[in-house]
XYZ file of C-alpha atoms in Angstrom:
713
model
C -146.185 -86.909 103.422
C -142.537 -87.914 103.588
C -140.152 -85.063 103.380
C -138.045 -85.125 100.233
C -140.722 -86.696 98.017
C -141.602 -85.156 94.678
C -144.742 -83.658 96.267
C -142.799 -81.545 98.758
C -142.652 -77.770 98.615
C -140.863 -76.758 95.426
C -138.431 -74.671 97.453
C -137.114 -77.730 99.315
C -133.614 -78.756 98.176
C -131.952 -82.177 98.373
C -129.316 -82.695 101.048
C -126.508 -82.991 98.468
C -126.611 -80.988 95.261
C -124.519 -79.064 92.745
C -124.410 -75.309 93.373
C -123.301 -72.558 91.031
C -121.910 -69.464 92.748
C -123.901 -66.370 91.783
C -121.953 -63.708 93.664
C -120.874 -62.511 97.103
C -122.908 -61.004 99.915
C -121.811 -57.794 101.763
C -119.818 -59.934 104.209
C -117.810 -61.528 101.379
C -119.462 -64.941 101.658
C -120.356 -66.792 98.472
C -124.005 -66.955 97.432
C -125.220 -69.838 95.304
C -128.107 -71.370 93.433
C -128.852 -74.996 92.556
C -127.811 -75.831 88.999
C -130.840 -77.928 88.047
C -133.642 -75.693 89.353
C -136.776 -76.422 87.298
C -139.446 -74.441 89.188
C -140.976 -71.101 88.285
C -140.310 -69.411 91.629
C -136.829 -68.339 92.641
C -134.741 -70.923 94.499
C -134.065 -70.459 98.218
C -131.008 -68.487 99.292
C -127.817 -70.505 99.795
C -124.754 -69.267 101.670
C -121.416 -71.061 101.362
C -119.752 -70.835 104.762
C -116.840 -73.257 104.296
C -113.670 -71.293 105.073
C -111.279 -74.058 104.018
C -109.102 -74.128 100.912
C -111.958 -75.526 98.841
C -113.905 -72.296 99.308
C -110.934 -70.015 98.656
C -111.342 -67.574 95.767
C -114.824 -68.723 94.826
C -116.336 -66.453 92.202
C -119.422 -66.165 90.051
C -119.774 -69.161 87.754
C -117.783 -71.556 89.949
C -119.489 -74.833 90.751
C -119.298 -76.988 93.881
C -120.830 -80.201 95.119
C -122.209 -79.293 98.538
C -124.080 -80.718 101.490
C -126.988 -78.422 102.424
C -128.437 -77.727 105.829
C -131.814 -75.947 105.946
C -132.285 -73.197 108.540
C -135.548 -72.223 110.246
C -136.005 -69.184 107.996
C -135.707 -71.237 104.783
C -132.096 -70.220 104.260
C -129.612 -72.966 103.354
C -126.016 -73.280 104.537
C -123.737 -75.132 102.101
C -120.747 -77.200 103.210
C -118.454 -77.834 100.227
C -117.688 -81.470 99.481
C -115.553 -80.719 96.420
C -115.076 -78.066 93.776
C -116.216 -78.928 90.262
C -114.789 -77.822 86.918
C -116.068 -74.407 85.917
C -118.724 -74.491 83.236
C -117.477 -73.136 79.893
C -118.371 -69.576 78.956
C -118.540 -70.607 75.283
C -119.149 -73.816 73.398
C -118.275 -74.836 69.884
C -120.084 -77.525 67.971
C -122.137 -78.644 64.994
C -125.574 -77.101 64.488
C -128.147 -79.826 63.778
C -131.922 -80.125 63.431
C -132.555 -83.588 64.774
C -136.256 -84.419 65.164
C -137.105 -80.858 64.133
C -135.550 -79.375 67.280
C -132.397 -77.334 66.502
C -129.481 -78.122 68.754
C -125.713 -77.863 68.998
C -123.597 -80.992 69.336
C -120.394 -79.881 71.153
C -117.016 -80.881 69.745
C -115.687 -81.416 73.261
C -115.535 -85.155 73.918
C -116.176 -84.472 77.624
C -119.425 -82.580 77.027
C -122.319 -84.410 78.690
C -125.186 -82.978 76.653
C -126.268 -81.078 73.567
C -127.680 -77.523 73.707
C -131.110 -76.498 72.466
C -131.199 -73.448 70.150
C -134.398 -71.444 69.704
C -135.039 -70.014 66.229
C -134.399 -66.440 67.411
C -130.950 -67.493 68.666
C -129.786 -69.423 65.583
C -128.054 -66.363 64.039
C -128.311 -67.778 60.507
C -126.838 -71.194 61.314
C -127.747 -74.027 58.960
C -127.575 -77.794 59.542
C -123.974 -78.983 59.479
C -122.505 -75.575 60.313
C -119.673 -75.317 62.795
C -120.741 -72.627 65.268
C -119.462 -70.735 68.278
C -122.200 -70.379 70.882
C -122.802 -69.101 74.388
C -124.922 -70.914 76.987
C -127.971 -68.858 77.893
C -128.793 -70.927 80.931
C -127.223 -74.037 82.350
C -130.517 -75.096 83.899
C -132.239 -77.812 81.937
C -135.010 -76.693 79.626
C -136.869 -78.477 76.852
C -135.978 -82.134 76.287
C -133.938 -81.951 79.472
C -131.239 -79.941 77.686
C -129.825 -76.455 78.430
C -130.159 -73.601 75.939
C -127.540 -71.690 73.970
C -127.410 -68.936 71.378
C -125.179 -68.901 68.303
C -122.599 -66.108 68.400
C -120.750 -66.875 65.182
C -121.200 -69.240 62.246
C -117.698 -70.449 61.420
C -118.601 -72.571 58.404
C -117.326 -76.125 58.310
C -114.320 -78.065 59.563
C -112.380 -76.976 56.479
C -112.857 -73.296 57.319
C -109.513 -71.554 57.952
C -108.507 -71.719 61.618
C -111.668 -73.606 62.590
C -109.730 -76.416 64.259
C -107.635 -74.152 66.462
C -110.787 -72.230 67.429
C -112.281 -75.522 68.622
C -109.203 -76.152 70.775
C -109.254 -72.602 72.137
C -112.907 -72.836 73.112
C -112.773 -76.398 74.423
C -109.817 -75.682 76.702
C -111.012 -72.209 77.705
C -107.898 -70.416 76.461
C -108.210 -66.640 77.089
C -108.114 -64.781 73.769
C -109.309 -61.220 74.319
C -107.314 -58.759 76.400
C -109.110 -56.378 78.713
C -109.541 -52.801 77.517
C -107.387 -51.621 80.420
C -104.547 -53.983 79.439
C -104.709 -52.880 75.800
C -104.578 -49.250 76.869
C -101.432 -49.894 78.935
C -99.819 -51.668 75.970
C -100.750 -48.973 73.444
C -99.421 -46.143 75.604
C -96.207 -47.938 76.621
C -92.933 -46.154 75.900
C -89.328 -47.429 75.828
C -86.994 -46.269 78.610
C -84.994 -43.076 77.992
C -81.923 -43.529 75.816
C -79.675 -42.122 78.541
C -81.034 -44.404 81.287
C -78.083 -44.667 83.732
C -79.142 -48.183 84.789
C -78.382 -49.522 81.303
C -75.075 -50.389 79.653
C -74.523 -49.930 75.924
C -74.376 -53.190 73.939
C -75.385 -51.649 70.603
C -71.993 -52.398 69.017
C -71.925 -56.040 70.143
C -72.765 -58.262 67.160
C -75.856 -59.832 68.672
C -78.102 -61.747 66.252
C -81.446 -63.509 66.496
C -81.931 -67.024 65.081
C -85.549 -68.152 64.765
C -87.968 -69.947 62.486
C -88.745 -68.439 59.114
C -92.337 -67.702 60.157
C -91.475 -66.255 63.594
C -92.954 -62.860 64.454
C -91.594 -62.237 67.945
C -87.862 -62.285 68.616
C -87.162 -62.237 72.336
C -83.588 -63.599 72.439
C -80.316 -62.648 70.743
C -76.912 -64.367 71.050
C -73.219 -63.587 70.699
C -69.992 -65.487 71.319
C -66.326 -64.578 71.301
C -63.138 -66.294 72.407
C -62.132 -65.571 75.998
C -58.875 -63.580 76.086
C -58.116 -64.631 79.669
C -54.889 -66.734 79.580
C -56.176 -68.845 82.456
C -59.167 -69.966 80.362
C -57.480 -71.100 77.184
C -60.035 -72.366 74.677
C -62.884 -70.816 76.675
C -65.639 -68.547 75.440
C -67.542 -65.452 76.510
C -71.248 -65.743 75.778
C -73.966 -63.099 75.757
C -77.651 -63.935 75.726
C -79.767 -60.785 75.487
C -83.470 -61.069 76.313
C -86.185 -58.495 75.678
C -86.764 -56.373 78.788
C -90.439 -57.171 79.164
C -90.448 -56.165 82.834
C -89.984 -52.516 81.833
C -93.373 -52.544 80.107
C -95.314 -55.094 82.203
C -95.380 -53.718 85.744
C -96.577 -55.779 88.677
C -100.148 -54.949 89.626
C -101.043 -53.366 86.274
C -103.968 -54.505 84.151
C -101.434 -55.774 81.619
C -99.753 -57.882 84.288
C -103.114 -59.246 85.454
C -103.921 -60.428 81.926
C -100.454 -61.952 81.468
C -100.741 -63.783 84.803
C -104.147 -65.159 83.854
C -102.795 -66.564 80.574
C -99.525 -67.798 82.090
C -98.038 -68.440 78.658
C -98.621 -68.099 74.950
C -100.341 -70.985 73.192
C -99.033 -72.176 69.812
C -101.275 -73.809 67.238
C -100.284 -74.884 63.715
C -102.168 -71.934 62.220
C -102.122 -69.227 64.908
C -100.671 -68.055 68.203
C -102.657 -66.933 71.236
C -100.091 -64.580 72.815
C -99.502 -63.902 76.490
C -98.978 -60.208 75.708
C -100.713 -57.873 73.225
C -99.090 -57.550 69.793
C -97.992 -53.992 70.552
C -95.459 -55.575 72.915
C -94.831 -59.096 71.578
C -94.374 -58.095 67.937
C -93.090 -54.546 68.372
C -91.634 -53.006 71.534
C -90.298 -56.290 72.964
C -89.262 -57.850 69.666
C -85.486 -57.691 69.085
C -85.736 -56.752 65.423
C -82.732 -55.256 63.594
C -84.625 -52.048 62.802
C -83.798 -50.141 65.973
C -82.513 -50.082 69.532
C -84.228 -52.302 72.089
C -83.963 -52.465 75.901
C -82.828 -55.869 77.126
C -81.658 -57.876 80.122
C -78.371 -59.556 79.218
C -76.712 -62.621 80.720
C -72.921 -62.219 80.316
C -71.297 -65.613 80.824
C -67.904 -67.299 80.616
C -67.467 -71.030 79.856
C -64.339 -73.143 79.624
C -63.286 -75.276 76.664
C -65.479 -78.121 77.964
C -68.575 -75.969 78.224
C -68.625 -75.619 82.009
C -70.108 -72.354 83.261
C -67.383 -70.490 85.174
C -68.935 -67.128 85.965
C -71.773 -64.842 84.987
C -73.300 -61.444 85.562
C -76.524 -59.737 84.527
C -76.898 -56.293 82.976
C -79.775 -54.137 81.933
C -78.746 -52.770 78.554
C -79.512 -51.259 75.182
C -78.871 -53.473 72.159
C -79.388 -53.492 68.425
C -79.746 -56.772 66.552
C -77.125 -57.017 63.783
C -79.114 -59.608 61.801
C -82.376 -61.544 61.865
C -81.354 -65.100 60.875
C -83.404 -68.220 60.265
C -82.312 -71.650 61.457
C -81.884 -72.802 57.869
C -79.823 -69.714 56.972
C -77.466 -70.183 59.928
C -77.070 -73.892 59.160
C -76.354 -73.235 55.483
C -73.690 -70.697 56.455
C -72.043 -73.233 58.744
C -72.105 -75.668 55.835
C -70.174 -73.254 53.635
C -73.097 -71.597 51.851
C -73.609 -68.243 53.568
C -76.327 -65.877 52.384
C -75.397 -62.393 51.236
C -76.221 -60.951 54.681
C -74.063 -63.564 56.416
C -70.946 -63.424 54.220
C -69.453 -60.458 56.143
C -70.492 -62.011 59.491
C -68.886 -65.448 59.137
C -65.745 -64.767 61.190
C -67.339 -62.466 63.773
C -70.696 -64.212 64.262
C -71.224 -67.695 62.779
C -67.863 -69.344 63.473
C -67.646 -68.204 67.140
C -71.262 -69.241 67.799
C -70.725 -72.770 66.499
C -67.365 -73.118 68.263
C -68.928 -72.148 71.595
C -71.799 -74.524 70.844
C -69.318 -77.390 70.385
C -67.980 -76.701 73.895
C -71.519 -76.656 75.355
C -72.282 -80.002 73.713
C -69.248 -81.513 75.474
C -70.701 -80.413 78.796
C -74.128 -81.774 77.875
C -72.641 -85.193 77.108
C -70.504 -85.145 80.246
C -73.582 -84.480 82.427
C -75.494 -87.370 80.889
C -78.420 -85.274 79.683
C -81.416 -87.126 78.259
C -80.993 -86.291 74.584
C -84.319 -87.557 73.271
C -84.745 -87.313 69.525
C -88.479 -87.550 68.905
C -89.626 -86.393 65.457
C -92.212 -83.625 65.652
C -94.860 -83.486 62.917
C -95.345 -80.092 61.275
C -98.632 -79.205 59.599
C -98.051 -76.988 56.566
C -100.777 -74.702 55.217
C -101.251 -73.126 51.806
C -101.907 -69.437 51.182
C -105.620 -69.990 51.886
C -104.925 -71.524 55.317
C -105.881 -75.001 54.125
C -103.764 -78.023 55.036
C -101.185 -78.598 52.330
C -99.059 -81.383 53.812
C -97.695 -82.909 56.995
C -93.918 -83.132 57.263
C -91.389 -83.902 59.968
C -90.066 -80.717 61.525
C -86.324 -80.518 60.800
C -83.898 -80.740 63.715
C -80.728 -78.838 62.782
C -77.566 -78.017 64.697
C -78.718 -74.389 64.595
C -81.776 -75.403 66.652
C -79.546 -77.167 69.150
C -77.172 -74.192 69.251
C -79.919 -71.820 70.370
C -81.244 -74.403 72.819
C -77.813 -74.793 74.467
C -77.273 -71.032 74.722
C -80.710 -70.645 76.312
C -80.121 -73.514 78.756
C -76.812 -71.951 79.825
C -78.478 -68.586 80.458
C -81.267 -70.304 82.404
C -78.682 -72.041 84.583
C -76.868 -68.744 85.214
C -80.099 -67.050 86.310
C -81.016 -69.900 88.667
C -77.520 -70.031 90.160
C -77.498 -66.284 90.822
C -80.912 -66.270 92.477
C -80.363 -69.427 94.521
C -76.941 -68.332 95.778
C -78.380 -65.014 96.990
C -81.502 -66.748 98.359
C -83.561 -64.291 96.347
C -87.227 -65.395 96.184
C -87.971 -66.491 92.609
C -89.563 -69.217 90.508
C -87.570 -72.196 89.264
C -88.203 -74.834 86.650
C -88.485 -78.080 88.590
C -88.165 -81.526 87.004
C -88.179 -84.268 89.629
C -86.721 -87.763 89.345
C -89.057 -90.299 87.715
C -91.434 -92.263 89.877
C -90.039 -95.660 90.902
C -93.050 -97.541 89.525
C -92.666 -95.838 86.157
C -89.004 -96.772 85.998
C -89.803 -100.376 86.925
C -92.418 -100.483 84.182
C -89.947 -99.033 81.692
C -87.395 -101.633 82.795
C -89.884 -104.441 82.115
C -90.583 -103.177 78.609
C -86.900 -102.703 77.806
C -86.128 -106.186 79.102
C -88.495 -107.579 76.478
C -86.356 -105.796 73.885
C -83.120 -107.228 75.351
C -82.152 -103.820 76.772
C -81.156 -103.736 80.411
C -82.148 -101.056 82.925
C -81.653 -102.377 86.438
C -84.544 -102.077 88.886
C -84.182 -100.913 92.460
C -81.321 -98.499 91.906
C -81.502 -94.781 92.531
C -82.117 -93.672 88.985
C -79.853 -91.008 87.547
C -80.044 -89.229 84.197
C -76.846 -91.032 83.169
C -78.586 -94.420 83.499
C -81.242 -93.427 80.981
C -78.635 -91.671 78.830
C -76.815 -95.002 78.579
C -80.007 -96.632 77.309
C -80.402 -93.863 74.732
C -76.833 -94.410 73.574
C -77.314 -98.175 73.523
C -80.347 -98.044 71.201
C -78.842 -95.635 68.681
C -79.677 -97.073 65.261
C -81.974 -99.689 66.861
C -85.198 -100.484 65.009
C -87.120 -99.432 68.106
C -85.097 -96.259 68.748
C -88.008 -93.857 68.268
C -90.319 -95.956 70.429
C -87.754 -96.283 73.229
C -87.197 -92.528 73.235
C -90.960 -92.067 73.595
C -91.132 -94.610 76.426
C -88.333 -92.826 78.295
C -90.154 -89.521 77.834
C -93.400 -90.993 79.172
C -91.587 -92.308 82.242
C -90.506 -88.796 83.229
C -92.120 -86.679 85.910
C -94.036 -83.650 84.705
C -91.998 -80.460 84.868
C -93.480 -77.620 86.903
C -92.722 -74.223 88.415
C -92.005 -73.675 92.090
C -90.130 -71.430 94.544
C -87.544 -74.111 95.476
C -84.437 -74.747 93.367
C -84.429 -78.562 93.349
C -82.946 -79.082 89.891
C -83.876 -80.488 86.500
C -83.573 -84.273 86.157
C -83.849 -84.461 82.366
C -81.124 -81.871 81.808
C -78.997 -83.246 84.681
C -78.725 -79.788 86.244
C -78.667 -78.712 89.881
C -79.849 -75.173 89.100
C -82.455 -74.371 86.494
C -85.031 -71.641 85.918
C -86.730 -70.041 82.934
C -85.197 -66.698 81.965
C -85.105 -66.568 78.162
C -88.740 -66.095 77.017
C -90.589 -63.430 79.043
C -92.715 -62.540 75.993
C -94.389 -65.950 76.090
C -93.914 -67.288 79.649
C -94.916 -65.537 82.858
C -92.330 -67.546 84.839
C -89.523 -65.813 82.903
C -91.022 -62.414 83.696
C -90.954 -63.272 87.412
C -87.284 -64.297 87.107
C -86.434 -61.023 85.322
C -88.040 -59.009 88.109
C -86.152 -60.993 90.736
C -82.785 -60.501 88.971
C -83.365 -56.769 88.536
C -84.268 -56.472 92.193
C -81.281 -58.604 93.287
C -78.650 -56.669 91.303
C -80.255 -53.229 91.758
C -80.708 -52.741 88.009
C -83.594 -50.306 88.288
C -87.288 -50.575 88.948
C -88.765 -53.962 88.097
C -92.031 -53.744 90.014
C -90.870 -56.623 92.228
C -92.168 -56.411 95.787
C -92.176 -58.450 98.971
C -95.764 -59.477 98.368
C -94.691 -61.069 95.068
C -92.252 -63.297 96.946
C -95.023 -64.391 99.293
C -97.253 -65.377 96.367
C -94.612 -67.421 94.493
C -96.081 -70.780 95.437
C -99.529 -69.743 94.210
C -98.079 -68.280 91.018
C -96.029 -71.432 90.395
C -99.078 -73.667 90.759
C -101.171 -71.378 88.556
C -98.738 -71.135 85.637
C -97.938 -74.859 85.866
C -101.667 -75.346 85.321
C -101.873 -72.910 82.399
C -98.921 -74.680 80.791
C -100.655 -78.046 81.064
C -103.818 -76.505 79.621
C -101.828 -75.057 76.712
C -100.188 -78.424 76.004
C -103.594 -80.136 75.997
C -105.050 -77.497 73.663
C -102.098 -77.691 71.269
C -102.239 -81.482 71.221
C -105.988 -81.586 70.620
C -105.628 -79.149 67.711
C -102.880 -81.277 66.179
C -105.025 -84.403 66.574
C -107.960 -82.741 64.827
C -105.785 -81.399 62.027
C -104.314 -84.865 61.530
C -107.790 -86.388 61.380
C -108.866 -83.707 58.900
C -105.786 -84.271 56.743
C -106.247 -88.059 56.742
C -109.999 -87.858 56.067
C -109.175 -87.862 52.348
C -107.066 -90.997 52.777
C -109.701 -93.263 54.324
C -109.260 -96.741 52.843
C -105.548 -96.295 52.197
C -102.893 -98.508 53.773
C -100.069 -97.149 55.935
C -97.133 -98.507 57.893
C -96.781 -97.711 61.550
C -95.633 -98.909 64.944
C -97.690 -100.078 67.870
C -97.163 -97.280 70.399
C -99.597 -98.437 73.066
C -101.429 -101.588 74.120
C -104.592 -101.287 76.188
C -107.818 -102.967 77.085
C -109.618 -101.157 74.266
C -107.156 -101.993 71.484
C -103.839 -101.018 69.929
C -102.544 -97.492 69.488
C -100.506 -97.052 66.330
C -98.272 -94.146 65.291
C -98.213 -93.816 61.508
C -94.761 -93.523 59.951
C -95.481 -90.894 57.307
C -97.338 -88.295 59.390
C -96.716 -89.220 63.028
C -100.503 -89.304 63.528
C -101.843 -91.563 66.285
C -104.725 -93.907 65.577
C -106.508 -96.769 67.307
C -107.185 -100.306 66.189
C -110.266 -101.010 68.365
C -110.416 -104.363 70.132
C -113.594 -105.159 68.202
C -111.737 -105.031 64.876
C -108.889 -107.371 65.839
C -108.989 -110.919 64.431
C -111.515 -113.144 66.202
C -109.953 -114.499 69.405
C -109.928 -114.297 73.220
C -107.265 -111.682 73.946
C -105.059 -111.493 77.026
C -103.402 -108.206 77.954
C -99.948 -109.003 79.312
C -99.242 -105.719 81.077
C -95.556 -106.237 82.027
C -94.585 -106.831 78.377
C -97.234 -104.534 76.864
C -98.487 -107.318 74.624
C -101.901 -108.570 73.507
C -101.957 -112.349 73.082
C -104.758 -114.301 71.411
C -105.396 -117.334 73.629
C -106.905 -119.473 70.902
C -104.753 -118.737 67.862
C -101.675 -117.333 69.537
C -101.605 -114.045 67.672
C -99.376 -111.520 69.460
C -99.306 -107.736 69.205
C -96.349 -106.147 70.999
C -95.562 -102.513 71.656
C -92.964 -101.343 69.148
C -93.973 -103.842 66.471
C -94.164 -102.588 62.879
C -97.523 -103.282 61.251
C -99.481 -102.358 58.134
C -102.881 -100.772 58.746
C -105.823 -99.396 56.829
C -107.430 -96.094 57.748
C -111.088 -96.967 58.314
C -112.467 -93.634 59.561
C -111.488 -90.229 60.880
C -113.443 -87.720 62.968
C -112.029 -84.172 62.687
C -114.514 -83.007 65.335
C -112.866 -85.117 68.025
C -109.497 -85.851 66.425
C -110.031 -89.623 66.539
C -108.556 -91.871 63.850
C -109.680 -95.497 63.586
C -107.484 -98.114 61.942
C -107.703 -101.794 61.053
C -105.065 -104.429 60.400
C -104.352 -104.640 56.692
C -103.381 -108.313 56.945
C -104.891 -110.206 59.850
C -104.369 -113.750 58.566
C -103.097 -116.475 60.939
C -100.044 -116.825 58.716
C -99.172 -113.237 59.526
C -99.741 -113.221 63.294
C -100.317 -116.873 64.312
C -97.878 -119.152 66.136
C -97.555 -122.891 66.442
C -99.882 -124.227 69.155
C -97.060 -125.401 71.432
C -95.561 -121.882 71.345
C -98.721 -120.277 72.670
C -99.084 -119.122 76.265
C -99.881 -122.125 78.434
C -98.424 -124.740 76.078
C -100.410 -127.030 73.749
C -103.810 -126.354 75.194
C -103.439 -122.625 74.732
C -105.470 -122.093 77.917
C -102.797 -120.481 80.030
C -102.590 -116.824 80.873
C -99.425 -114.746 81.340
C -98.925 -113.675 84.922
C -100.843 -110.509 85.574
C -102.661 -110.770 82.242
C -106.256 -109.692 81.626
C -108.601 -111.347 79.135
C -110.851 -109.633 76.604
C -113.244 -111.748 74.586
C -113.585 -110.620 70.999
C -115.899 -112.297 68.534
C -119.523 -112.855 67.657
C -121.552 -112.296 70.796
C -118.427 -111.552 72.797
C -117.545 -108.412 74.697
C -115.824 -105.754 72.671
C -114.122 -103.946 75.498
C -115.030 -100.495 76.787
C -115.847 -97.735 74.359
C -112.959 -95.378 73.807
C -113.583 -91.854 75.022
C -110.147 -90.320 74.872
C -106.976 -90.403 72.842
C -105.017 -92.693 75.108
C -101.353 -93.558 75.141
C -100.317 -93.043 71.551
C -99.503 -89.360 71.860
C -96.126 -87.733 72.315
C -96.138 -84.585 74.432
C -94.286 -81.622 73.101
C -90.967 -81.112 74.855
C -90.844 -78.112 77.155
C -87.549 -77.532 78.888
């Protein structure tokens, strides 16, 4: 009998298989078991001996694709071919009873299978319920599907916070803190009031400016005219940041949990914090109800906003006012609130005057000032969607942003000059191919961006200035954003392309970003400001930490975006059949992506629903051209669409052209690609037959190119 046939001994394993790590042996080597083991007896023992980077830090639940070698004693040695994504600890989906067999259909578009649910594990779920469940076994059971048990019945998609829970579960966002971390947070105490390492800034008129619904206030600002005669027109700035490093000590359970999270995650209806509420909303929140320990950046700028000098102090402060963006802006406009009337001359006017100087410096550097409207989902008192509006962008928002950027620059300069090991915010120059692609698109809009040159921020800033007031301004801003490299964290100070800065690091938000906490510890260690918990071993692990928190940031962005997509689909589900205006924001082989004007939601016009024709995708110009009738669909074009369907489970929105007549999109035959015959094809174009019996293009399985990532400086 041939070895490897289905009649072989049940304990025989295939040469290549997927292994799930079950634990470690006494020698520290990983033990594993085959994922799809369908026999009654236990599987043979597998030892993972690969000592390369692929085997580093393997733990229970990790999966690998491995090549197995059987030993004489029946033991298997596994050589890792590649690591696989870790199986989720929880799933969220719709409970159904198809064919009389209860199952859960996951909301995750990447899920490869449903989960069987036995009656004893249904936990009261009824057909159509949105449920949170836990896999019992990932080995295939009945119907070839794994089993799961229902942990919680959420209700339906309209249940308060259901959408964000889907995003949290799908993207494996840590929610619960360990008991040890919570104990550290609950027993934490502020430093002594007479701490000799701290200066007294209680009398400095520091204020916080945040959103009306903000609960954590980790930065406060102050400005006053510089009295140095050599710096006429200059300003002295103070940015005070909550001293999180006093409470979160390196190596503590609290620090371990914060490192794992990497950052807070913000959804329209909730926040998953990096730190427990005892810290984020109390001890580390710079509220005006008491003294708070802080780390302050004391800076001096000239009249043109250039940073001249800076120092860092560990201090005590007391916020003199908790302001909202709208309140600060109204005061600047001559309508101060009762709390701001006595603070106009000492607080508001100096802040805005210093901000004007910082804006001069921003413009001089050639910063990419991208103005991309951000949709805001508004809820009623019952946590149901009330409306979708465009988030306002006020000068008060920009003021805080410029003060924070200046403090971030000061921190990076100080650390880099002293060669102190730390983490920096790195934003590399755009990839050459991306810039060439952007140049091709802009050329089709009669906007020039020369190819082949060493791209500088000022080149793109010129494009931004050139398209101000242009019909395609919003689209061009989005295209420039998409052309950028992805920002990350690393131990080398290589600068920030988008901000046109040589030195840049994150210093201003240690409550919600672990990178800022690392920078605080490094500054405290550098300037001998007390005990920060910083150690030599931390410096040696900076590269690993940078890669880890860059990954958690990307995961947070994906989770936030998926929640917004689902909320948009849920909001528009009551508007199916209605017509909307929008712009084509992406052209692909599966159709047209359209951003709706009123909500900023992104939908797809599938290739199958376009007017009957043989479509050619002209990639350089991002255009779909109908070869027979000459219809053209170009990125940036304004069109009218009808909402045909929405799926809140996945966040997908399908659209159709409201008017697809030849008179609307057709061209004269001699204007079509290839001349009168219409049989030509633009250089580099790809054809997609659409019509009765024709190919419809690949099925869409993700959201594609119509999305705008949230800006993260």
